[in-house]
mmCIF file with all atom_site columns, C-alpha atoms in Angstrom:
data_model
loop_
_atom_site.group_PDB
_atom_site.id
_atom_site.type_symbol
_atom_site.label_atom_id
_atom_site.label_alt_id
_atom_site.label_comp_id
_atom_site.label_asym_id
_atom_site.label_entity_id
_atom_site.label_seq_id
_atom_site.pdbx_PDB_ins_code
_atom_site.Cartn_x
_atom_site.Cartn_y
_atom_site.Cartn_z
_atom_site.occupancy
_atom_site.B_iso_or_equiv
_atom_site.pdbx_formal_charge
_atom_site.auth_seq_id
_atom_site.auth_comp_id
_atom_site.auth_asym_id
_atom_site.auth_atom_id
_atom_site.pdbx_PDB_model_num
ATOM 1  C CA . MET A 1 1  ? 39.105 127.523 135.202 1.00 64.00 ? 1  MET A CA 1
ATOM 2  C CA . THR A 1 2  ? 38.687 124.470 133.088 1.00 70.00 ? 2  THR A CA 1
ATOM 3  C CA . PRO A 1 3  ? 37.839 121.153 134.772 1.00 66.00 ? 3  PRO A CA 1
ATOM 4  C CA . SER A 1 4  ? 40.610 118.571 134.839 1.00 80.00 ? 4  SER A CA 1
ATOM 5  C CA . TRP A 1 5  ? 40.342 115.241 133.078 1.00 88.00 ? 5  TRP A CA 1
ATOM 6  C CA . ARG A 1 6  ? 41.914 113.608 136.153 1.00 89.00 ? 6  ARG A CA 1
ATOM 7  C CA . LYS A 1 7  ? 38.715 113.623 138.176 1.00 89.00 ? 7  LYS A CA 1
ATOM 8  C CA . PRO A 1 8  ? 36.559 111.635 135.759 1.00 91.00 ? 8  PRO A CA 1
ATOM 9  C CA . ALA A 1 9  ? 39.363 109.290 135.010 1.00 92.00 ? 9  ALA A CA 1
ATOM 10 C CA . GLY A 1 10 ? 39.957 108.908 138.727 1.00 92.00 ? 10 GLY A CA 1
ATOM 11 C CA . MET A 1 11 ? 36.313 108.275 139.425 1.00 93.00 ? 11 MET A CA 1
ATOM 12 C CA . LEU A 1 12 ? 36.274 105.544 136.703 1.00 95.00 ? 12 LEU A CA 1
ATOM 13 C CA . ALA A 1 13 ? 39.417 104.080 138.221 1.00 93.00 ? 13 ALA A CA 1
ATOM 14 C CA . ILE A 1 14 ? 37.739 103.961 141.691 1.00 93.00 ? 14 ILE A CA 1
ATOM 15 C CA . LEU A 1 15 ? 34.711 102.284 140.287 1.00 95.00 ? 15 LEU A CA 1
ATOM 16 C CA . LEU A 1 16 ? 36.872 99.767  138.496 1.00 95.00 ? 16 LEU A CA 1
ATOM 17 C CA . LEU A 1 17 ? 38.916 99.075  141.605 1.00 92.00 ? 17 LEU A CA 1
ATOM 18 C CA . ILE A 1 18 ? 35.710 98.400  143.588 1.00 93.00 ? 18 ILE A CA 1
ATOM 19 C CA . LEU A 1 19 ? 34.424 96.087  140.842 1.00 95.00 ? 19 LEU A CA 1
ATOM 20 C CA . VAL A 1 20 ? 37.648 94.034  140.598 1.00 94.00 ? 20 VAL A CA 1
ATOM 21 C CA . TRP A 1 21 ? 37.938 93.890  144.298 1.00 93.00 ? 21 TRP A CA 1
ATOM 22 C CA . CYS A 1 22 ? 34.256 92.722  144.720 1.00 93.00 ? 22 CYS A CA 1
ATOM 23 C CA . VAL A 1 23 ? 34.651 90.079  142.099 1.00 96.00 ? 23 VAL A CA 1
ATOM 24 C CA . ALA A 1 24 ? 37.912 88.826  143.581 1.00 94.00 ? 24 ALA A CA 1
ATOM 25 C CA . ILE A 1 25 ? 36.494 88.479  147.061 1.00 93.00 ? 25 ILE A CA 1
ATOM 26 C CA . ALA A 1 26 ? 33.181 87.023  145.928 1.00 93.00 ? 26 ALA A CA 1
ATOM 27 C CA . SER A 1 27 ? 35.035 84.407  143.835 1.00 96.00 ? 27 SER A CA 1
ATOM 28 C CA . LEU A 1 28 ? 36.624 83.155  147.110 1.00 94.00 ? 28 LEU A CA 1
ATOM 29 C CA . SER A 1 29 ? 33.211 82.848  148.883 1.00 92.00 ? 29 SER A CA 1
ATOM 30 C CA . GLY A 1 30 ? 33.033 79.087  148.321 1.00 93.00 ? 30 GLY A CA 1
ATOM 31 C CA . THR A 1 31 ? 36.307 78.597  150.054 1.00 95.00 ? 31 THR A CA 1
ATOM 32 C CA . ILE A 1 32 ? 35.634 81.150  152.826 1.00 94.00 ? 32 ILE A CA 1
ATOM 33 C CA . GLY A 1 33 ? 32.168 79.707  153.426 1.00 93.00 ? 33 GLY A CA 1
ATOM 34 C CA . ARG A 1 34 ? 33.741 76.485  154.835 1.00 96.00 ? 34 ARG A CA 1
ATOM 35 C CA . TRP A 1 35 ? 35.778 78.406  157.328 1.00 96.00 ? 35 TRP A CA 1
ATOM 36 C CA . HIS A 1 36 ? 34.692 78.928  161.052 1.00 96.00 ? 36 HIS A CA 1
ATOM 37 C CA . GLY A 1 37 ? 32.402 81.988  161.530 1.00 95.00 ? 37 GLY A CA 1
ATOM 38 C CA . ALA A 1 38 ? 35.042 83.965  163.435 1.00 97.00 ? 38 ALA A CA 1
ATOM 39 C CA . ALA A 1 39 ? 37.711 83.380  160.673 1.00 96.00 ? 39 ALA A CA 1
ATOM 40 C CA . GLN A 1 40 ? 35.071 84.522  158.050 1.00 96.00 ? 40 GLN A CA 1
ATOM 41 C CA . LEU A 1 41 ? 34.311 87.659  159.988 1.00 96.00 ? 41 LEU A CA 1
ATOM 42 C CA . LEU A 1 42 ? 38.058 88.436  160.307 1.00 96.00 ? 42 LEU A CA 1
ATOM 43 C CA . PHE A 1 43 ? 38.593 87.835  156.623 1.00 96.00 ? 43 PHE A CA 1
ATOM 44 C CA . TYR A 1 44 ? 35.784 90.005  155.526 1.00 94.00 ? 44 TYR A CA 1
ATOM 45 C CA . LEU A 1 45 ? 36.664 92.744  158.019 1.00 95.00 ? 45 LEU A CA 1
ATOM 46 C CA . VAL A 1 46 ? 40.232 92.920  156.742 1.00 94.00 ? 46 VAL A CA 1
ATOM 47 C CA . THR A 1 47 ? 39.396 92.710  153.054 1.00 93.00 ? 47 THR A CA 1
ATOM 48 C CA . GLY A 1 48 ? 36.599 95.282  153.590 1.00 90.00 ? 48 GLY A CA 1
ATOM 49 C CA . ILE A 1 49 ? 39.187 97.693  154.943 1.00 92.00 ? 49 ILE A CA 1
ATOM 50 C CA . VAL A 1 50 ? 42.210 96.811  152.738 1.00 91.00 ? 50 VAL A CA 1
ATOM 51 C CA . TRP A 1 51 ? 40.675 97.975  149.451 1.00 87.00 ? 51 TRP A CA 1
ATOM 52 C CA . ILE A 1 52 ? 40.732 101.532 150.747 1.00 90.00 ? 52 ILE A CA 1
ATOM 53 C CA . ALA A 1 53 ? 44.584 101.654 150.826 1.00 87.00 ? 53 ALA A CA 1
ATOM 54 C CA . PRO A 1 54 ? 45.065 102.546 147.041 1.00 85.00 ? 54 PRO A CA 1
ATOM 55 C CA . LEU A 1 55 ? 42.507 105.293 147.280 1.00 89.00 ? 55 LEU A CA 1
ATOM 56 C CA . LYS A 1 56 ? 44.718 107.757 149.101 1.00 88.00 ? 56 LYS A CA 1
ATOM 57 C CA . PRO A 1 57 ? 47.361 108.110 146.335 1.00 89.00 ? 57 PRO A CA 1
ATOM 58 C CA . LEU A 1 58 ? 44.570 107.937 143.719 1.00 90.00 ? 58 LEU A CA 1
ATOM 59 C CA . LEU A 1 59 ? 42.690 110.786 145.265 1.00 90.00 ? 59 LEU A CA 1
ATOM 60 C CA . ARG A 1 60 ? 45.845 112.819 145.760 1.00 89.00 ? 60 ARG A CA 1
ATOM 61 C CA . TRP A 1 61 ? 46.593 112.373 142.007 1.00 89.00 ? 61 TRP A CA 1
ATOM 62 C CA . MET A 1 62 ? 43.103 113.473 141.136 1.00 89.00 ? 62 MET A CA 1
ATOM 63 C CA . GLU A 1 63 ? 43.524 116.736 143.100 1.00 86.00 ? 63 GLU A CA 1
ATOM 64 C CA . THR A 1 64 ? 47.109 117.538 142.350 1.00 84.00 ? 64 THR A CA 1
ATOM 65 C CA . GLY A 1 65 ? 48.433 115.466 139.461 1.00 79.00 ? 65 GLY A CA 1
ATOM 66 C CA . ARG A 1 66 ? 51.145 113.972 141.532 1.00 76.00 ? 66 ARG A CA 1
ATOM 67 C CA . TRP A 1 67 ? 51.262 110.529 143.215 1.00 73.00 ? 67 TRP A CA 1
ATOM 68 C CA . ARG A 1 68 ? 53.477 111.650 146.177 1.00 72.00 ? 68 ARG A CA 1
#
């Protein structure tokens, strides 16, 4: 059984997704830093969870080669 090219490509896509997401959220830190502490907590809690949403189809594609 030969290894699939989808797994390394998927791993790179996951790392790229994390990098882009971190840069996007960190670029907002100046604005977010002026918010109330509870609002900051809620923002970082939500954005810390939301980035996981695209991983399910990506992981499925890595395993099966299909998006659905």
